[in-house]
Amino acid sequence: MANKILLIATVAALSTLNAFTASGQTANDVVVRDAWVREATPQDRATGVFLVIENRSTTALSLVGADGAGAATGELHTMKMANEMMRMERVQEIPIPARGTAELKPGGFHIMLFKLSKPLVAGGSTTLTLHFSNGVTKSVPVAVVKRSATGIK
């Protein structure tokens, strides 16, 4: 009986390990830095998150989702020129090349947080969970910055 329990536990542990290494990537291959979000008052319906993602593996991957920070919904977006106006457009993924980076910044790719349950106060921080195409998830601290410091209106 003890051998069966040990075998089941070993298989479960290996299955979990394989979920992270089937693509040859692990959580340590993904590094997130310089994360910030624009402050949001209770009246704000949405705000944007910006950060840099490094892919240290030899296989390309994508950011496929984000949640947390007190938002009901997190969406991936980019900015595109249409009829001589910059417009925000939802995307399904943000590619991150092998041994490369993806910079989420104003005017480009970014994460939008909608229906915030609480204000995001400048000088504070929050936590965001990022979901990647290889099955890896990462929870990252995000600094809340003053609206005037972001250059975004």
mmCIF file with all atom_site columns, C-alpha atoms in Angstrom:
data_model
loop_
_atom_site.group_PDB
_atom_site.id
_atom_site.type_symbol
_atom_site.label_atom_id
_atom_site.label_alt_id
_atom_site.label_comp_id
_atom_site.label_asym_id
_atom_site.label_entity_id
_atom_site.label_seq_id
_atom_site.pdbx_PDB_ins_code
_atom_site.Cartn_x
_atom_site.Cartn_y
_atom_site.Cartn_z
_atom_site.occupancy
_atom_site.B_iso_or_equiv
_atom_site.pdbx_formal_charge
_atom_site.auth_seq_id
_atom_site.auth_comp_id
_atom_site.auth_asym_id
_atom_site.auth_atom_id
_atom_site.pdbx_PDB_model_num
ATOM 1   C CA . MET A 1 1   ? 0.000   0.000  0.000   1.00 0.00 ? 1   MET A CA 1
ATOM 2   C CA . ALA A 1 2   ? 2.813   2.423  0.896   1.00 0.00 ? 2   ALA A CA 1
ATOM 3   C CA . ASN A 1 3   ? 4.501   1.695  -2.451  1.00 0.00 ? 3   ASN A CA 1
ATOM 4   C CA . LYS A 1 4   ? 1.276   2.548  -4.329  1.00 0.00 ? 4   LYS A CA 1
ATOM 5   C CA . ILE A 1 5   ? 0.982   5.866  -2.476  1.00 0.00 ? 5   ILE A CA 1
ATOM 6   C CA . LEU A 1 6   ? 4.629   6.670  -3.186  1.00 0.00 ? 6   LEU A CA 1
ATOM 7   C CA . LEU A 1 7   ? 4.158   5.781  -6.870  1.00 0.00 ? 7   LEU A CA 1
ATOM 8   C CA . ILE A 1 8   ? 1.049   7.962  -7.150  1.00 0.00 ? 8   ILE A CA 1
ATOM 9   C CA . ALA A 1 9   ? 2.810   10.879 -5.438  1.00 0.00 ? 9   ALA A CA 1
ATOM 10  C CA . THR A 1 10  ? 5.843   10.489 -7.723  1.00 0.00 ? 10  THR A CA 1
ATOM 11  C CA . VAL A 1 11  ? 3.672   10.407 -10.881 1.00 0.00 ? 11  VAL A CA 1
ATOM 12  C CA . ALA A 1 12  ? 1.764   13.501 -9.712  1.00 0.00 ? 12  ALA A CA 1
ATOM 13  C CA . ALA A 1 13  ? 5.002   15.362 -9.016  1.00 0.00 ? 13  ALA A CA 1
ATOM 14  C CA . LEU A 1 14  ? 6.447   14.415 -12.408 1.00 0.00 ? 14  LEU A CA 1
ATOM 15  C CA . SER A 1 15  ? 3.243   15.481 -14.175 1.00 0.00 ? 15  SER A CA 1
ATOM 16  C CA . THR A 1 16  ? 3.448   18.887 -12.508 1.00 0.00 ? 16  THR A CA 1
ATOM 17  C CA . LEU A 1 17  ? 7.133   19.194 -13.414 1.00 0.00 ? 17  LEU A CA 1
ATOM 18  C CA . ASN A 1 18  ? 6.392   18.209 -17.019 1.00 0.00 ? 18  ASN A CA 1
ATOM 19  C CA . ALA A 1 19  ? 3.766   20.935 -17.305 1.00 0.00 ? 19  ALA A CA 1
ATOM 20  C CA . PHE A 1 20  ? 6.520   23.461 -16.709 1.00 0.00 ? 20  PHE A CA 1
ATOM 21  C CA . THR A 1 21  ? 9.264   21.805 -18.732 1.00 0.00 ? 21  THR A CA 1
ATOM 22  C CA . ALA A 1 22  ? 7.445   20.250 -21.707 1.00 0.00 ? 22  ALA A CA 1
ATOM 23  C CA . SER A 1 23  ? 8.376   23.296 -23.775 1.00 0.00 ? 23  SER A CA 1
ATOM 24  C CA . GLY A 1 24  ? 11.887  23.350 -22.347 1.00 0.00 ? 24  GLY A CA 1
ATOM 25  C CA . GLN A 1 25  ? 11.007  26.446 -20.342 1.00 0.00 ? 25  GLN A CA 1
ATOM 26  C CA . THR A 1 26  ? 10.596  27.052 -16.652 1.00 0.00 ? 26  THR A CA 1
ATOM 27  C CA . ALA A 1 27  ? 9.335   29.950 -14.563 1.00 0.00 ? 27  ALA A CA 1
ATOM 28  C CA . ASN A 1 28  ? 12.978  31.015 -14.114 1.00 0.00 ? 28  ASN A CA 1
ATOM 29  C CA . ASP A 1 29  ? 13.278  31.553 -17.885 1.00 0.00 ? 29  ASP A CA 1
ATOM 30  C CA . VAL A 1 30  ? 10.752  34.401 -17.681 1.00 0.00 ? 30  VAL A CA 1
ATOM 31  C CA . VAL A 1 31  ? 11.903  37.590 -15.940 1.00 0.00 ? 31  VAL A CA 1
ATOM 32  C CA . VAL A 1 32  ? 9.571   40.556 -15.418 1.00 0.00 ? 32  VAL A CA 1
ATOM 33  C CA . ARG A 1 33  ? 10.969  43.962 -14.484 1.00 0.00 ? 33  ARG A CA 1
ATOM 34  C CA . ASP A 1 34  ? 10.118  47.658 -14.340 1.00 0.00 ? 34  ASP A CA 1
ATOM 35  C CA . ALA A 1 35  ? 6.385   47.029 -13.826 1.00 0.00 ? 35  ALA A CA 1
ATOM 36  C CA . TRP A 1 36  ? 4.185   50.067 -13.201 1.00 0.00 ? 36  TRP A CA 1
ATOM 37  C CA . VAL A 1 37  ? 0.532   51.037 -13.359 1.00 0.00 ? 37  VAL A CA 1
ATOM 38  C CA . ARG A 1 38  ? -1.025  54.486 -13.544 1.00 0.00 ? 38  ARG A CA 1
ATOM 39  C CA . GLU A 1 39  ? -2.894  55.492 -10.390 1.00 0.00 ? 39  GLU A CA 1
ATOM 40  C CA . ALA A 1 40  ? -6.671  55.028 -10.516 1.00 0.00 ? 40  ALA A CA 1
ATOM 41  C CA . THR A 1 41  ? -9.356  56.709 -8.435  1.00 0.00 ? 41  THR A CA 1
ATOM 42  C CA . PRO A 1 42  ? -12.684 55.045 -7.570  1.00 0.00 ? 42  PRO A CA 1
ATOM 43  C CA . GLN A 1 43  ? -14.206 56.919 -10.547 1.00 0.00 ? 43  GLN A CA 1
ATOM 44  C CA . ASP A 1 44  ? -11.702 55.488 -13.037 1.00 0.00 ? 44  ASP A CA 1
ATOM 45  C CA . ARG A 1 45  ? -13.079 52.561 -14.997 1.00 0.00 ? 45  ARG A CA 1
ATOM 46  C CA . ALA A 1 46  ? -9.722  51.337 -16.298 1.00 0.00 ? 46  ALA A CA 1
ATOM 47  C CA . THR A 1 47  ? -5.976  51.852 -16.160 1.00 0.00 ? 47  THR A CA 1
ATOM 48  C CA . GLY A 1 48  ? -2.929  50.525 -17.977 1.00 0.00 ? 48  GLY A CA 1
ATOM 49  C CA . VAL A 1 49  ? 0.014   48.388 -16.837 1.00 0.00 ? 49  VAL A CA 1
ATOM 50  C CA . PHE A 1 50  ? 3.456   48.627 -18.424 1.00 0.00 ? 50  PHE A CA 1
ATOM 51  C CA . LEU A 1 51  ? 6.502   46.397 -17.919 1.00 0.00 ? 51  LEU A CA 1
ATOM 52  C CA . VAL A 1 52  ? 9.363   44.530 -19.549 1.00 0.00 ? 52  VAL A CA 1
ATOM 53  C CA . ILE A 1 53  ? 9.343   40.743 -19.994 1.00 0.00 ? 53  ILE A CA 1
ATOM 54  C CA . GLU A 1 54  ? 12.592  38.892 -20.677 1.00 0.00 ? 54  GLU A CA 1
ATOM 55  C CA . ASN A 1 55  ? 12.515  35.405 -22.184 1.00 0.00 ? 55  ASN A CA 1
ATOM 56  C CA . ARG A 1 56  ? 15.817  33.767 -21.266 1.00 0.00 ? 56  ARG A CA 1
ATOM 57  C CA . SER A 1 57  ? 15.018  30.461 -22.962 1.00 0.00 ? 57  SER A CA 1
ATOM 58  C CA . THR A 1 58  ? 15.809  29.328 -26.506 1.00 0.00 ? 58  THR A CA 1
ATOM 59  C CA . THR A 1 59  ? 12.104  28.993 -27.348 1.00 0.00 ? 59  THR A CA 1
ATOM 60  C CA . ALA A 1 60  ? 9.743   31.851 -28.208 1.00 0.00 ? 60  ALA A CA 1
ATOM 61  C CA . LEU A 1 61  ? 6.663   32.285 -26.030 1.00 0.00 ? 61  LEU A CA 1
ATOM 62  C CA . SER A 1 62  ? 3.795   34.730 -25.576 1.00 0.00 ? 62  SER A CA 1
ATOM 63  C CA . LEU A 1 63  ? 2.034   36.582 -22.804 1.00 0.00 ? 63  LEU A CA 1
ATOM 64  C CA . VAL A 1 64  ? -1.542  35.309 -23.081 1.00 0.00 ? 64  VAL A CA 1
ATOM 65  C CA . GLY A 1 65  ? -3.281  36.824 -20.064 1.00 0.00 ? 65  GLY A CA 1
ATOM 66  C CA . ALA A 1 66  ? -3.113  38.896 -16.911 1.00 0.00 ? 66  ALA A CA 1
ATOM 67  C CA . ASP A 1 67  ? -5.269  39.241 -13.816 1.00 0.00 ? 67  ASP A CA 1
ATOM 68  C CA . GLY A 1 68  ? -5.231  40.658 -10.331 1.00 0.00 ? 68  GLY A CA 1
ATOM 69  C CA . ALA A 1 69  ? -4.547  44.161 -9.033  1.00 0.00 ? 69  ALA A CA 1
ATOM 70  C CA . GLY A 1 70  ? -8.164  44.372 -7.892  1.00 0.00 ? 70  GLY A CA 1
ATOM 71  C CA . ALA A 1 71  ? -9.507  44.323 -11.459 1.00 0.00 ? 71  ALA A CA 1
ATOM 72  C CA . ALA A 1 72  ? -12.476 42.271 -12.621 1.00 0.00 ? 72  ALA A CA 1
ATOM 73  C CA . THR A 1 73  ? -10.844 41.925 -16.034 1.00 0.00 ? 73  THR A CA 1
ATOM 74  C CA . GLY A 1 74  ? -7.316  42.136 -17.404 1.00 0.00 ? 74  GLY A CA 1
ATOM 75  C CA . GLU A 1 75  ? -6.854  42.388 -21.178 1.00 0.00 ? 75  GLU A CA 1
ATOM 76  C CA . LEU A 1 76  ? -3.864  42.544 -23.509 1.00 0.00 ? 76  LEU A CA 1
ATOM 77  C CA . HIS A 1 77  ? -3.890  45.538 -25.874 1.00 0.00 ? 77  HIS A CA 1
ATOM 78  C CA . THR A 1 78  ? -1.847  47.400 -28.452 1.00 0.00 ? 78  THR A CA 1
ATOM 79  C CA . MET A 1 79  ? -2.168  50.794 -30.094 1.00 0.00 ? 79  MET A CA 1
ATOM 80  C CA . LYS A 1 80  ? -2.787  51.104 -33.851 1.00 0.00 ? 80  LYS A CA 1
ATOM 81  C CA . MET A 1 81  ? -3.210  54.023 -36.204 1.00 0.00 ? 81  MET A CA 1
ATOM 82  C CA . ALA A 1 82  ? -6.659  54.046 -37.867 1.00 0.00 ? 82  ALA A CA 1
ATOM 83  C CA . ASN A 1 83  ? -8.099  56.983 -39.824 1.00 0.00 ? 83  ASN A CA 1
ATOM 84  C CA . GLU A 1 84  ? -5.274  59.210 -38.586 1.00 0.00 ? 84  GLU A CA 1
ATOM 85  C CA . MET A 1 85  ? -6.148  58.421 -34.945 1.00 0.00 ? 85  MET A CA 1
ATOM 86  C CA . MET A 1 86  ? -4.374  56.166 -32.469 1.00 0.00 ? 86  MET A CA 1
ATOM 87  C CA . ARG A 1 87  ? -6.797  53.534 -31.230 1.00 0.00 ? 87  ARG A CA 1
ATOM 88  C CA . MET A 1 88  ? -6.487  50.818 -28.627 1.00 0.00 ? 88  MET A CA 1
ATOM 89  C CA . GLU A 1 89  ? -7.024  47.287 -29.931 1.00 0.00 ? 89  GLU A CA 1
ATOM 90  C CA . ARG A 1 90  ? -7.349  44.075 -27.935 1.00 0.00 ? 90  ARG A CA 1
ATOM 91  C CA . VAL A 1 91  ? -4.908  41.273 -28.830 1.00 0.00 ? 91  VAL A CA 1
ATOM 92  C CA . GLN A 1 92  ? -4.903  37.597 -27.885 1.00 0.00 ? 92  GLN A CA 1
ATOM 93  C CA . GLU A 1 93  ? -1.182  37.435 -27.127 1.00 0.00 ? 93  GLU A CA 1
ATOM 94  C CA . ILE A 1 94  ? 2.000   39.462 -26.934 1.00 0.00 ? 94  ILE A CA 1
ATOM 95  C CA . PRO A 1 95  ? 4.956   37.618 -28.493 1.00 0.00 ? 95  PRO A CA 1
ATOM 96  C CA . ILE A 1 96  ? 8.275   37.356 -26.659 1.00 0.00 ? 96  ILE A CA 1
ATOM 97  C CA . PRO A 1 97  ? 11.103  36.063 -28.860 1.00 0.00 ? 97  PRO A CA 1
ATOM 98  C CA . ALA A 1 98  ? 13.587  33.430 -27.707 1.00 0.00 ? 98  ALA A CA 1
ATOM 99  C CA . ARG A 1 99  ? 16.398  35.113 -25.766 1.00 0.00 ? 99  ARG A CA 1
ATOM 100 C CA . GLY A 1 100 ? 14.551  38.399 -26.293 1.00 0.00 ? 100 GLY A CA 1
ATOM 101 C CA . THR A 1 101 ? 12.279  40.889 -24.602 1.00 0.00 ? 101 THR A CA 1
ATOM 102 C CA . ALA A 1 102 ? 8.848   42.400 -24.974 1.00 0.00 ? 102 ALA A CA 1
ATOM 103 C CA . GLU A 1 103 ? 8.449   45.946 -23.714 1.00 0.00 ? 103 GLU A CA 1
ATOM 104 C CA . LEU A 1 104 ? 4.910   46.870 -22.753 1.00 0.00 ? 104 LEU A CA 1
ATOM 105 C CA . LYS A 1 105 ? 4.876   50.671 -22.917 1.00 0.00 ? 105 LYS A CA 1
ATOM 106 C CA . PRO A 1 106 ? 2.587   53.625 -23.601 1.00 0.00 ? 106 PRO A CA 1
ATOM 107 C CA . GLY A 1 107 ? 1.742   53.783 -27.308 1.00 0.00 ? 107 GLY A CA 1
ATOM 108 C CA . GLY A 1 108 ? 2.424   50.061 -27.820 1.00 0.00 ? 108 GLY A CA 1
ATOM 109 C CA . PHE A 1 109 ? 1.579   46.753 -26.201 1.00 0.00 ? 109 PHE A CA 1
ATOM 110 C CA . HIS A 1 110 ? 0.159   47.053 -22.670 1.00 0.00 ? 110 HIS A CA 1
ATOM 111 C CA . ILE A 1 111 ? -2.215  45.427 -20.181 1.00 0.00 ? 111 ILE A CA 1
ATOM 112 C CA . MET A 1 112 ? -5.554  47.088 -19.451 1.00 0.00 ? 112 MET A CA 1
ATOM 113 C CA . LEU A 1 113 ? -7.250  46.574 -16.091 1.00 0.00 ? 113 LEU A CA 1
ATOM 114 C CA . PHE A 1 114 ? -11.029 47.060 -16.067 1.00 0.00 ? 114 PHE A CA 1
ATOM 115 C CA . LYS A 1 115 ? -13.635 47.383 -13.289 1.00 0.00 ? 115 LYS A CA 1
ATOM 116 C CA . LEU A 1 116 ? -11.230 48.064 -10.441 1.00 0.00 ? 116 LEU A CA 1
ATOM 117 C CA . SER A 1 117 ? -12.557 47.036 -7.025  1.00 0.00 ? 117 SER A CA 1
ATOM 118 C CA . LYS A 1 118 ? -10.388 49.532 -5.173  1.00 0.00 ? 118 LYS A CA 1
ATOM 119 C CA . PRO A 1 119 ? -8.363  52.652 -5.956  1.00 0.00 ? 119 PRO A CA 1
ATOM 120 C CA . LEU A 1 120 ? -4.727  52.310 -6.972  1.00 0.00 ? 120 LEU A CA 1
ATOM 121 C CA . VAL A 1 121 ? -2.930  54.991 -4.973  1.00 0.00 ? 121 VAL A CA 1
ATOM 122 C CA . ALA A 1 122 ? 0.310   56.553 -6.219  1.00 0.00 ? 122 ALA A CA 1
ATOM 123 C CA . GLY A 1 123 ? 3.263   55.531 -4.087  1.00 0.00 ? 123 GLY A CA 1
ATOM 124 C CA . GLY A 1 124 ? 1.714   52.148 -3.325  1.00 0.00 ? 124 GLY A CA 1
ATOM 125 C CA . SER A 1 125 ? 1.925   48.839 -5.108  1.00 0.00 ? 125 SER A CA 1
ATOM 126 C CA . THR A 1 126 ? -0.259  45.989 -6.231  1.00 0.00 ? 126 THR A CA 1
ATOM 127 C CA . THR A 1 127 ? 0.247   42.474 -7.570  1.00 0.00 ? 127 THR A CA 1
ATOM 128 C CA . LEU A 1 128 ? -0.489  41.211 -11.065 1.00 0.00 ? 128 LEU A CA 1
ATOM 129 C CA . THR A 1 129 ? -0.448  37.589 -12.246 1.00 0.00 ? 129 THR A CA 1
ATOM 130 C CA . LEU A 1 130 ? 0.836   37.040 -15.776 1.00 0.00 ? 130 LEU A CA 1
ATOM 131 C CA . HIS A 1 131 ? -0.027  33.941 -17.830 1.00 0.00 ? 131 HIS A CA 1
ATOM 132 C CA . PHE A 1 132 ? 2.285   32.646 -20.558 1.00 0.00 ? 132 PHE A CA 1
ATOM 133 C CA . SER A 1 133 ? 1.757   30.340 -23.541 1.00 0.00 ? 133 SER A CA 1
ATOM 134 C CA . ASN A 1 134 ? 4.063   27.707 -22.024 1.00 0.00 ? 134 ASN A CA 1
ATOM 135 C CA . GLY A 1 135 ? 1.817   27.281 -18.964 1.00 0.00 ? 135 GLY A CA 1
ATOM 136 C CA . VAL A 1 136 ? 4.016   29.357 -16.656 1.00 0.00 ? 136 VAL A CA 1
ATOM 137 C CA . THR A 1 137 ? 2.320   31.934 -14.420 1.00 0.00 ? 137 THR A CA 1
ATOM 138 C CA . LYS A 1 138 ? 4.186   34.665 -12.579 1.00 0.00 ? 138 LYS A CA 1
ATOM 139 C CA . SER A 1 139 ? 2.913   36.989 -9.859  1.00 0.00 ? 139 SER A CA 1
ATOM 140 C CA . VAL A 1 140 ? 4.761   40.291 -10.018 1.00 0.00 ? 140 VAL A CA 1
ATOM 141 C CA . PRO A 1 141 ? 4.763   43.437 -7.885  1.00 0.00 ? 141 PRO A CA 1
ATOM 142 C CA . VAL A 1 142 ? 3.605   46.535 -9.747  1.00 0.00 ? 142 VAL A CA 1
ATOM 143 C CA . ALA A 1 143 ? 4.415   50.078 -8.587  1.00 0.00 ? 143 ALA A CA 1
ATOM 144 C CA . VAL A 1 144 ? 1.543   52.584 -8.707  1.00 0.00 ? 144 VAL A CA 1
ATOM 145 C CA . VAL A 1 145 ? 2.703   55.904 -10.177 1.00 0.00 ? 145 VAL A CA 1
ATOM 146 C CA . LYS A 1 146 ? 1.140   59.370 -10.355 1.00 0.00 ? 146 LYS A CA 1
ATOM 147 C CA . ARG A 1 147 ? -0.851  60.110 -13.462 1.00 0.00 ? 147 ARG A CA 1
ATOM 148 C CA . SER A 1 148 ? 1.250   63.223 -14.144 1.00 0.00 ? 148 SER A CA 1
ATOM 149 C CA . ALA A 1 149 ? 4.500   61.211 -13.984 1.00 0.00 ? 149 ALA A CA 1
ATOM 150 C CA . THR A 1 150 ? 3.417   58.838 -16.767 1.00 0.00 ? 150 THR A CA 1
ATOM 151 C CA . GLY A 1 151 ? 2.967   61.303 -19.610 1.00 0.00 ? 151 GLY A CA 1
ATOM 152 C CA . ILE A 1 152 ? -0.419  59.653 -20.272 1.00 0.00 ? 152 ILE A CA 1
ATOM 153 C CA . LYS A 1 153 ? -3.562  61.745 -20.057 1.00 0.00 ? 153 LYS A CA 1
#
